[in-house]
Short mmCIF file of C-alpha atoms and ligand atoms in Angstrom, two decimals:
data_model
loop_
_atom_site.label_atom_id
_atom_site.label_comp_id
_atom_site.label_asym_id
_atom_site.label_seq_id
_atom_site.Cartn_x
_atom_site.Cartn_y
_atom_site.Cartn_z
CA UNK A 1 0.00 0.00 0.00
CA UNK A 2 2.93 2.26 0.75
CA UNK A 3 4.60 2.34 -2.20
CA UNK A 4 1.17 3.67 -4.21
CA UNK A 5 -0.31 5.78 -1.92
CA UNK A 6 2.92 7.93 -1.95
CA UNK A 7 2.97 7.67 -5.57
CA UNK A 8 1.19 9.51 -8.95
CA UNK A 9 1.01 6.55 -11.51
CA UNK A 10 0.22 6.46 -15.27
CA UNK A 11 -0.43 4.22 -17.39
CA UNK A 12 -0.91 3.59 -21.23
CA UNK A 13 -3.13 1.61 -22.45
CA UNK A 14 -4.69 1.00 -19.12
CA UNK A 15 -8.09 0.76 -21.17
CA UNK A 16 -7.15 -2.57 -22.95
CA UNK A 17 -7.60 -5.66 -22.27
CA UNK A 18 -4.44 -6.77 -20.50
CA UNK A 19 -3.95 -2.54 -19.13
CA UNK A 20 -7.15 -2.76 -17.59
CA UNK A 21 -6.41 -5.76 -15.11
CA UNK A 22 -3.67 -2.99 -13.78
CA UNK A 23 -5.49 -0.71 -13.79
CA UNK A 24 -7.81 -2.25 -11.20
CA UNK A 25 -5.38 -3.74 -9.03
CA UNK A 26 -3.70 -0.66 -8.84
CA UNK A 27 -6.25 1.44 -8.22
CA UNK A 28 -7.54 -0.89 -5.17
CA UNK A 29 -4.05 0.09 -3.95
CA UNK A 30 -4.71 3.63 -3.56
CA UNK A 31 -2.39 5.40 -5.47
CA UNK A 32 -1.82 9.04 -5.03
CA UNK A 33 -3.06 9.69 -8.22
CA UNK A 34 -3.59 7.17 -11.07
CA UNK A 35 -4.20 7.96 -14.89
CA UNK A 36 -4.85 6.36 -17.95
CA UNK A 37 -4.91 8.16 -21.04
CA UNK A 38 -6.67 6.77 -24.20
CA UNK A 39 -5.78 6.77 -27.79
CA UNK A 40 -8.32 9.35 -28.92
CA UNK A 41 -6.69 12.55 -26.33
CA UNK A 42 -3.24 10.90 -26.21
CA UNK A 43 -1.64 9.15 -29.18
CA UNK A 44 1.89 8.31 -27.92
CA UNK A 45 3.30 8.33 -31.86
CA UNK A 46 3.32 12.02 -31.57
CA UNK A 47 6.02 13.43 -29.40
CA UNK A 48 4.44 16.68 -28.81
CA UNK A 49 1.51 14.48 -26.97
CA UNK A 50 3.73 12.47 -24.83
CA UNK A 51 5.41 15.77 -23.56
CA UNK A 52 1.87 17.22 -22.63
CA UNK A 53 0.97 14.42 -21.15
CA UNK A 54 3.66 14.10 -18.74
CA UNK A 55 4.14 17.55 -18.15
CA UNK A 56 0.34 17.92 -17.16
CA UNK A 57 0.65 14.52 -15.00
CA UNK A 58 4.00 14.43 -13.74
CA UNK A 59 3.85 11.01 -13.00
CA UNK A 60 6.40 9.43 -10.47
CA UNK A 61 5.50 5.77 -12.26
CA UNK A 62 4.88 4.80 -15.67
CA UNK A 63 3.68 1.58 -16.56
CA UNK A 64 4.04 1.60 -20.93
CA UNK A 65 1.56 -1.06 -22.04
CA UNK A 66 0.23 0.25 -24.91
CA UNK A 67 0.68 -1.19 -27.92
CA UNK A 68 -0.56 -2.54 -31.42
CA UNK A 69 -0.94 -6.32 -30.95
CA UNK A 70 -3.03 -9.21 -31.76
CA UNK A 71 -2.60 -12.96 -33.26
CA UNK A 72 -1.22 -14.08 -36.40
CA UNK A 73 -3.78 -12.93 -38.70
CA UNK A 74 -3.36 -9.26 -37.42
CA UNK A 75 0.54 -9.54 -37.52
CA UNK A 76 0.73 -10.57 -41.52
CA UNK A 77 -1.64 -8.30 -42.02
CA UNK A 78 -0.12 -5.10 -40.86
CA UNK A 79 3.33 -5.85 -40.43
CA UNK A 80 4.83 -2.83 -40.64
CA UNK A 81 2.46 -0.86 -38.44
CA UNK A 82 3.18 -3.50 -35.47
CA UNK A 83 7.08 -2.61 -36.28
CA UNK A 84 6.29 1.27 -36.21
CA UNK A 85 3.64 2.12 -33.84
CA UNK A 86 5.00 -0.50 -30.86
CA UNK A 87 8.61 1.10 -31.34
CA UNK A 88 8.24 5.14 -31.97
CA UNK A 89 5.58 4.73 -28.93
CA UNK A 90 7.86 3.01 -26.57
CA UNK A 91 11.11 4.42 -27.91
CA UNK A 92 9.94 8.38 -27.79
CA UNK A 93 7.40 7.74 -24.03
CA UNK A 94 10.69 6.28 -22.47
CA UNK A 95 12.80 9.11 -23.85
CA UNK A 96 10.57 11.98 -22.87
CA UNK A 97 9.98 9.96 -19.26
CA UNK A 98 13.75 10.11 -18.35
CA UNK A 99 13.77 13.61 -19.04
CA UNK A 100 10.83 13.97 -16.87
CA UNK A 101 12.74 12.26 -14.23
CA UNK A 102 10.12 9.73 -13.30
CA UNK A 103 11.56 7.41 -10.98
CA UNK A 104 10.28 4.18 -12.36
CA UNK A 105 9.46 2.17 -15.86
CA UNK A 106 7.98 -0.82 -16.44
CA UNK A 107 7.85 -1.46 -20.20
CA UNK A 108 5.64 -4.38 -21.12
CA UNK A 109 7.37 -6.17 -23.55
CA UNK A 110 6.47 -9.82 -25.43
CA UNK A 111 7.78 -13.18 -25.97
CA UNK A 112 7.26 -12.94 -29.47
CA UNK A 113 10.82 -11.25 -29.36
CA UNK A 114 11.93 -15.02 -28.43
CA UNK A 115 14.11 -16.63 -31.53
CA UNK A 116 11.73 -18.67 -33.36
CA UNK A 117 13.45 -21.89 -32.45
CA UNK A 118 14.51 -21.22 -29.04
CA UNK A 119 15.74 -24.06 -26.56
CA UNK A 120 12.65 -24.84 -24.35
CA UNK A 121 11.75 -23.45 -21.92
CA UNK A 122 12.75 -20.10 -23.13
CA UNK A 123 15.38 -18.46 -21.09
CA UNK A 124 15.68 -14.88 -20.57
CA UNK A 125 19.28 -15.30 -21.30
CA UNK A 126 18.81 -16.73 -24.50
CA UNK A 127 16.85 -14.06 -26.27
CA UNK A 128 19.41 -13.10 -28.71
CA UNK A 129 20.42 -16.44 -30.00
CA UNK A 130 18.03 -16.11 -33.23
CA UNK A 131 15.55 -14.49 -35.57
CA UNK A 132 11.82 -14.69 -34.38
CA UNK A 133 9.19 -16.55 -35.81
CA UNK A 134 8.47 -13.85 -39.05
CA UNK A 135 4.71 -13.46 -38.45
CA UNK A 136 5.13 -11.51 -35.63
CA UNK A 137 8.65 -10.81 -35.41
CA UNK A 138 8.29 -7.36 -36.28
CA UNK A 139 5.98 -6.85 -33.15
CA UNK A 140 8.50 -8.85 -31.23
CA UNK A 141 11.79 -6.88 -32.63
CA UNK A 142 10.46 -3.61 -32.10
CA UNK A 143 9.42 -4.97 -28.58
CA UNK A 144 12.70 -6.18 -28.04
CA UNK A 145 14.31 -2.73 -29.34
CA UNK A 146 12.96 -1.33 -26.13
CA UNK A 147 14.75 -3.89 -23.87
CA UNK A 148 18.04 -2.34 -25.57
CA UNK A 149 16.83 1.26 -24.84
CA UNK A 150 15.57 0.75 -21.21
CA UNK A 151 19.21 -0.72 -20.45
CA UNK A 152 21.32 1.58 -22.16
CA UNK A 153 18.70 4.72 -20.51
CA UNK A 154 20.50 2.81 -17.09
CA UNK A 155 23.64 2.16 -17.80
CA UNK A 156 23.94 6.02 -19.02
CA UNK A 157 21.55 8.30 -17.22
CA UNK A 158 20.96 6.11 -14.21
CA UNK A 159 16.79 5.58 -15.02
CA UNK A 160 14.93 2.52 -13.83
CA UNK A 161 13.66 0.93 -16.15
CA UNK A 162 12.98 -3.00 -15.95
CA UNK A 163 11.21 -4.86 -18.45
CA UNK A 164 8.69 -7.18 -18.41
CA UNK A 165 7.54 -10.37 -20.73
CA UNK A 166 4.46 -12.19 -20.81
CA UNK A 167 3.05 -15.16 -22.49
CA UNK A 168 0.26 -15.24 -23.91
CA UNK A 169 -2.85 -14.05 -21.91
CA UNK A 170 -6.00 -14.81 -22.11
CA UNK A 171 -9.41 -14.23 -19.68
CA UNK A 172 -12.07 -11.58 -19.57
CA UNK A 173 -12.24 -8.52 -21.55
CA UNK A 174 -10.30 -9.94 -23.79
CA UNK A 175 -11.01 -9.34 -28.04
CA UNK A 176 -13.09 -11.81 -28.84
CA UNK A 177 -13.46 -10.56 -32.83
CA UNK A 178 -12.21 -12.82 -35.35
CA UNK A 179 -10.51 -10.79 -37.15
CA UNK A 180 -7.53 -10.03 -34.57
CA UNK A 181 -8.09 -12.04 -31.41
CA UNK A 182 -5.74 -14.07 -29.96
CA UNK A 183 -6.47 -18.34 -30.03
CA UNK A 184 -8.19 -18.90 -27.14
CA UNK A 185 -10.91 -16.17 -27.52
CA UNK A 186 -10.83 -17.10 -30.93
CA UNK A 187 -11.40 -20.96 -30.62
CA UNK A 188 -14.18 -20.16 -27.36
CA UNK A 189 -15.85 -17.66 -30.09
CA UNK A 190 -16.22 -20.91 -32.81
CA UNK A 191 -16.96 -23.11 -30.33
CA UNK A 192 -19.99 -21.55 -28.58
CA UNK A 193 -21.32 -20.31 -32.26
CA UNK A 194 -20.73 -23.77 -33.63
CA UNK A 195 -23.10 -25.05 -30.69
CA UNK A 196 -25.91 -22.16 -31.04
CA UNK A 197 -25.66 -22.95 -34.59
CA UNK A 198 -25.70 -27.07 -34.52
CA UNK A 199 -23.04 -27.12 -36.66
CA UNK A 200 -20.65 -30.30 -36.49
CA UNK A 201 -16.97 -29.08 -37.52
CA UNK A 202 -15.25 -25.86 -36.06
CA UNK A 203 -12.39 -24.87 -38.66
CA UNK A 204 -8.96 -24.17 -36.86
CA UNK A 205 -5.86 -22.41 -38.39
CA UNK A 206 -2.84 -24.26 -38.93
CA UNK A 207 -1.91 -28.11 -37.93
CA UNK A 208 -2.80 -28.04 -34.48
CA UNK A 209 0.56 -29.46 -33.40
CA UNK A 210 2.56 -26.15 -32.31
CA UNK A 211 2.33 -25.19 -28.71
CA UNK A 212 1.53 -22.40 -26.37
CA UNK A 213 2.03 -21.35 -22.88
CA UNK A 214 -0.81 -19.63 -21.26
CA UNK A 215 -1.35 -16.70 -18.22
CA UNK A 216 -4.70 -16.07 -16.74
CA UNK A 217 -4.51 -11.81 -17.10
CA UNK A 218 -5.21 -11.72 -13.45
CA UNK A 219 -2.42 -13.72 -12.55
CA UNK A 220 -0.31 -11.35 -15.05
CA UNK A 221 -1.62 -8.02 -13.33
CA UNK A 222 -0.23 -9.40 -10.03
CA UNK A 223 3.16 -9.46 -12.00
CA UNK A 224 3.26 -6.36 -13.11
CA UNK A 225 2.17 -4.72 -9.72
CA UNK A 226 4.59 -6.50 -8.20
CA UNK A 227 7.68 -5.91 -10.57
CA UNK A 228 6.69 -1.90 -10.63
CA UNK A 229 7.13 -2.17 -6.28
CA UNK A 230 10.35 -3.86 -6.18
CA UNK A 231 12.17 -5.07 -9.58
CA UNK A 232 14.83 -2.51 -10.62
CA UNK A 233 17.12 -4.32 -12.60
CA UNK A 234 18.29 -4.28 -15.96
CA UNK A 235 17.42 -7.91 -16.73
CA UNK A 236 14.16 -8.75 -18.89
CA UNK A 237 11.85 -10.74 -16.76
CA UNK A 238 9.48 -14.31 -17.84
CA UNK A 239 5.75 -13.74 -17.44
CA UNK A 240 4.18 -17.33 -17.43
CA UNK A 241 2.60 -20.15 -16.09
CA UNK A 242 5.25 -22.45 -16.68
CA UNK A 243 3.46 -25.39 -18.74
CA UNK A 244 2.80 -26.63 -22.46
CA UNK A 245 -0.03 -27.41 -23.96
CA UNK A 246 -1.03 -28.51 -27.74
CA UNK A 247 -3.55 -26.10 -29.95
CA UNK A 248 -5.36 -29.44 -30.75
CA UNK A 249 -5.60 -30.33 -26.81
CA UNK A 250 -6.51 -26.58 -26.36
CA UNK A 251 -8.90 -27.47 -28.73
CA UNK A 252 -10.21 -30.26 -27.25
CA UNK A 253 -10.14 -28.59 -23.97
CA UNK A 254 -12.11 -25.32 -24.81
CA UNK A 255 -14.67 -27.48 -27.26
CA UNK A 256 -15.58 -29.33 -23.85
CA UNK A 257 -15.94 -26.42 -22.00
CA UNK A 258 -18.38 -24.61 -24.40
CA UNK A 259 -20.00 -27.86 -24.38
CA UNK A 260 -18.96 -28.33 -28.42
CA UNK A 261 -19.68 -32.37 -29.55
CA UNK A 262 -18.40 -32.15 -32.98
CA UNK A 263 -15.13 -32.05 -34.62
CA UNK A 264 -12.10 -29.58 -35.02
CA UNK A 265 -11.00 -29.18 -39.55
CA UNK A 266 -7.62 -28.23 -39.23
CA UNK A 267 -6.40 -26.08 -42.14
CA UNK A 268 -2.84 -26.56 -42.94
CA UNK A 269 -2.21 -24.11 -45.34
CA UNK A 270 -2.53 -21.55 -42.73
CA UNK A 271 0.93 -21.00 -40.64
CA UNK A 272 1.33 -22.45 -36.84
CA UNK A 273 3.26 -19.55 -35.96
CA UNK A 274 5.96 -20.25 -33.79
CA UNK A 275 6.28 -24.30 -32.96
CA UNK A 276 6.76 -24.09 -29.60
CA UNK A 277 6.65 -21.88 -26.53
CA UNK A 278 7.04 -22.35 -22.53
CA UNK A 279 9.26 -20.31 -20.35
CA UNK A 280 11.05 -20.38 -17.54
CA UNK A 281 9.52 -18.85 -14.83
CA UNK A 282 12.51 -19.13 -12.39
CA UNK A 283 13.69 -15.37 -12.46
CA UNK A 284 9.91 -13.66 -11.75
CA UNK A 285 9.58 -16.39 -8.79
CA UNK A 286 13.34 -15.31 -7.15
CA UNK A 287 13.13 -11.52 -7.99
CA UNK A 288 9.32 -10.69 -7.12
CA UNK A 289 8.14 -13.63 -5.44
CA UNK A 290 5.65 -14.22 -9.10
CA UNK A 291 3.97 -17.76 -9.42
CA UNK A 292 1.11 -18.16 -11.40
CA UNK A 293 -2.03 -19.16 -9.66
CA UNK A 294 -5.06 -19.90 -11.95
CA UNK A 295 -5.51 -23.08 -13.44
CA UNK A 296 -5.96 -22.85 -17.15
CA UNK A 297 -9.17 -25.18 -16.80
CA UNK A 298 -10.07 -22.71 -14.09
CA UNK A 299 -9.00 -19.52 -15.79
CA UNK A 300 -10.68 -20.91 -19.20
CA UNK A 301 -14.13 -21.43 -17.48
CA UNK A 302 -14.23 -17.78 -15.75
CA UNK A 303 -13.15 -16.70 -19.56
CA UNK A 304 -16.29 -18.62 -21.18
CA UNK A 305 -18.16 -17.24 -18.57
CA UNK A 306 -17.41 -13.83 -18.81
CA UNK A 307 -18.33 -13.66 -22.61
CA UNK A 308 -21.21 -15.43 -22.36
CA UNK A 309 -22.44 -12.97 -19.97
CA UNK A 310 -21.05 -9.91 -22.04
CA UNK A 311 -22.85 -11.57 -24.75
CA UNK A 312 -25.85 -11.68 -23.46
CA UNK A 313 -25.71 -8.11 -21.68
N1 NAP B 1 -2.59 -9.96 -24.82
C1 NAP B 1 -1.52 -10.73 -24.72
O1 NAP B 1 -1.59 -11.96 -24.83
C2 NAP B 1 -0.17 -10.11 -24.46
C3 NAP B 1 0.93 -10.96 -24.27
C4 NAP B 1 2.18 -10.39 -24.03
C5 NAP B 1 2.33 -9.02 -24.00
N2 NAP B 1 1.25 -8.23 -24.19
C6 NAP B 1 1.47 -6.78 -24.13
O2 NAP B 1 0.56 -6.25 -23.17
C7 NAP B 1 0.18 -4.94 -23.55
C8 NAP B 1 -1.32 -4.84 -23.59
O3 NAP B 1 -1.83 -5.75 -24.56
P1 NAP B 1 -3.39 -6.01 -24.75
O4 NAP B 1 -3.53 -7.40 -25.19
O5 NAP B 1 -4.10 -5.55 -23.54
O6 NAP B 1 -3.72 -5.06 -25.96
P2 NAP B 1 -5.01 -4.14 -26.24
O7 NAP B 1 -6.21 -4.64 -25.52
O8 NAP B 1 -5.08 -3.98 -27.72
O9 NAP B 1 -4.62 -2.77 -25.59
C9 NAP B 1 -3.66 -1.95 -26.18
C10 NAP B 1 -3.88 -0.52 -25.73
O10 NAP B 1 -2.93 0.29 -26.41
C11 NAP B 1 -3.53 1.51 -26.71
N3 NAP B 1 -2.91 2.13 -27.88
C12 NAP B 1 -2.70 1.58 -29.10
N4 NAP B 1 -2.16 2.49 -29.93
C13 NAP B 1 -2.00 3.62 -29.21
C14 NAP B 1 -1.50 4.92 -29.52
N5 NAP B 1 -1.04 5.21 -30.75
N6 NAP B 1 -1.51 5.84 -28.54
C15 NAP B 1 -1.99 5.56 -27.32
N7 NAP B 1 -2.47 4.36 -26.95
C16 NAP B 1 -2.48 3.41 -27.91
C17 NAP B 1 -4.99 1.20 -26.98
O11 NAP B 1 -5.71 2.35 -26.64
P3 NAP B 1 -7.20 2.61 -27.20
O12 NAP B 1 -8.03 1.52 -26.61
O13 NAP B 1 -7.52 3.96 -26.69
O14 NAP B 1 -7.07 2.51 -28.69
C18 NAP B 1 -5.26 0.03 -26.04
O15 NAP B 1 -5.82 0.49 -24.83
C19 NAP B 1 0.86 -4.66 -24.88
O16 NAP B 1 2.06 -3.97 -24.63
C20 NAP B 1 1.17 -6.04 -25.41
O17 NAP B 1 2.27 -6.02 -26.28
C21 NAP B 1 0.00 -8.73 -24.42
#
């Protein structure tokens, strides 16, 4: 409680789905004073924004999650606005914060920056040994640009700034539109319509065979909160749960949930993205005490029912 109350906070795209989670657990932390500017008053592509902004807040805290993101579809679509919008934000906010002087940064990074055939589980340490996968490695190298930044903003002017990288998340308020959401709101979207609709086959992207590591958003928030108290080192930091599970068996898994009977069509002339990803979660658990806590069965089933009742509403 200490550390917020004394404390004015900001952060960017605390209105999303994964900034909002903060947001909340944050604010039930009593902050000073806690802000979260939108898109619409306070696109952080334009420099002369970002100085208003922090001139008019003068925040002691700045938690950088906003960003351009979304699953593979969204990445091949609009490659080079992932690469530009996640790096002139992050690069020019971080900038303009030093000058500022504000005492602490927490950029959200990704583990798309990850080489596409990393050793598993992924290793902080072992983050430049490759290319990433190239759907989203421009999201993941302009990500991963900022790690450089934030450590060479230390090692010059002295500025904390730690960063910070998830797996994938997934729970409620998450996008649950085709056209960019992630796989899990994706495949719980197809699976409940394929029910309401009696239909027999849900088509999936890909072979089924890559897979994923997956973070209940709560869980996640807790991280962050955590890291922004008492991580200040230059070292990039694991976000995860820790475990490996198939898309097919994710699949499976969500169809029984939404109470799906038929079958999964997979289509193998769409790509599986990277083949595999788990992490080590050894450095969050010894620096900031982080162990995921939700279940993905668990987290999964507050997910479902979460949309279904958005749906409905
Ligand atoms: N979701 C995941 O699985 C996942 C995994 C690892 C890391 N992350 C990272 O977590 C962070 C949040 O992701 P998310 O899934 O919550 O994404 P999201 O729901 O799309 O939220 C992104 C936010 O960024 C804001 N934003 C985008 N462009 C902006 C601009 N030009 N100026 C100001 N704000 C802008 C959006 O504001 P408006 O709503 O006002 O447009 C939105 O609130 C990102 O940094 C992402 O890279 C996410």
């Amino acid at each position: 409680m200490g550390f917020w109350s004394e404390r004015s906070v900001l952060v960017t795209g605390g209105k999303g789905f994964f900034g909002s989670h903060v947001v909340d657990r944050i604010r039930r932390l009593r902050p000073r004073r806690l802000t979260v500017p939108d898109e619409k008053d306070w696109d952080l592509r334009r420099l002369e924004r970002i100085e208003a902004l922090l001139k008019h807040e003068r925040p002691d805290v700045v938690i950088h999650m906003a960003a351009i993101c979304g699953g593979i579809g969204a990445n091949r679509a609009e490659p080079g606005r992932f690469f530009y919008d996640n790096i002139v934000m992050g690069t020019q906010l971080m900038d303009a914060a030093c000058r500022f002087k504000v005492d602490k940064f927490v950029q959200i990074g990704t583990i798309c920056s990850y080489p596409k055939f990393a050793r598993i589980p992924f290793r902080e340490g072992d983050l430049w040994n490759g290319y990433p996968e190239e759907t989203n490695a421009p999201y993941g190298i302009a990500k991963k640009a900022l790690l450089v930044q934030a450590q060479a903003y230390r090692a010059q002017y002295g500025f904390n700034a730690v960063f910070l990288m998830p797996i994938n998340l997934y729970g409620p308020r998450d996008h649950f539109d085709l056209e960019r959401s992630h796989v899990i709101p994706a495949l719980i979207l197809k699976c409940l319509t394929a029910v309401r609709e009696r239909r027999e086959v849900v088509e999936c992207w890909g072979t089924g065979k890559a897979t994923r590591e997956f973070l209940y958003v709560e869980d996640a928030a807790w991280a962050v909160v955590r890291a922004a108290e008492v991580y200040n080192k230059p070292e990039p930091v694991n976000l995860g749960a820790g475990f490996e599970i198939s898309i097919k068996d994710l699949a499976k898994l969500i169809g029984r949930l939404c109470g799906f009977k038929g079958r999964f069509r997979w289509d193998h002339s769409r790509p599986d993205g990277q083949p595999r990803r788990r992490l080590d979660t050894s450095r969050a658990l010894m620096e900031f005490g982080f162990k995921a806590q939700t279940g993905l069965e668990e987290g999964l089933k507050k997910t479902i029912a979460w949309f279904k009742h958005r749906r409905k509403a």
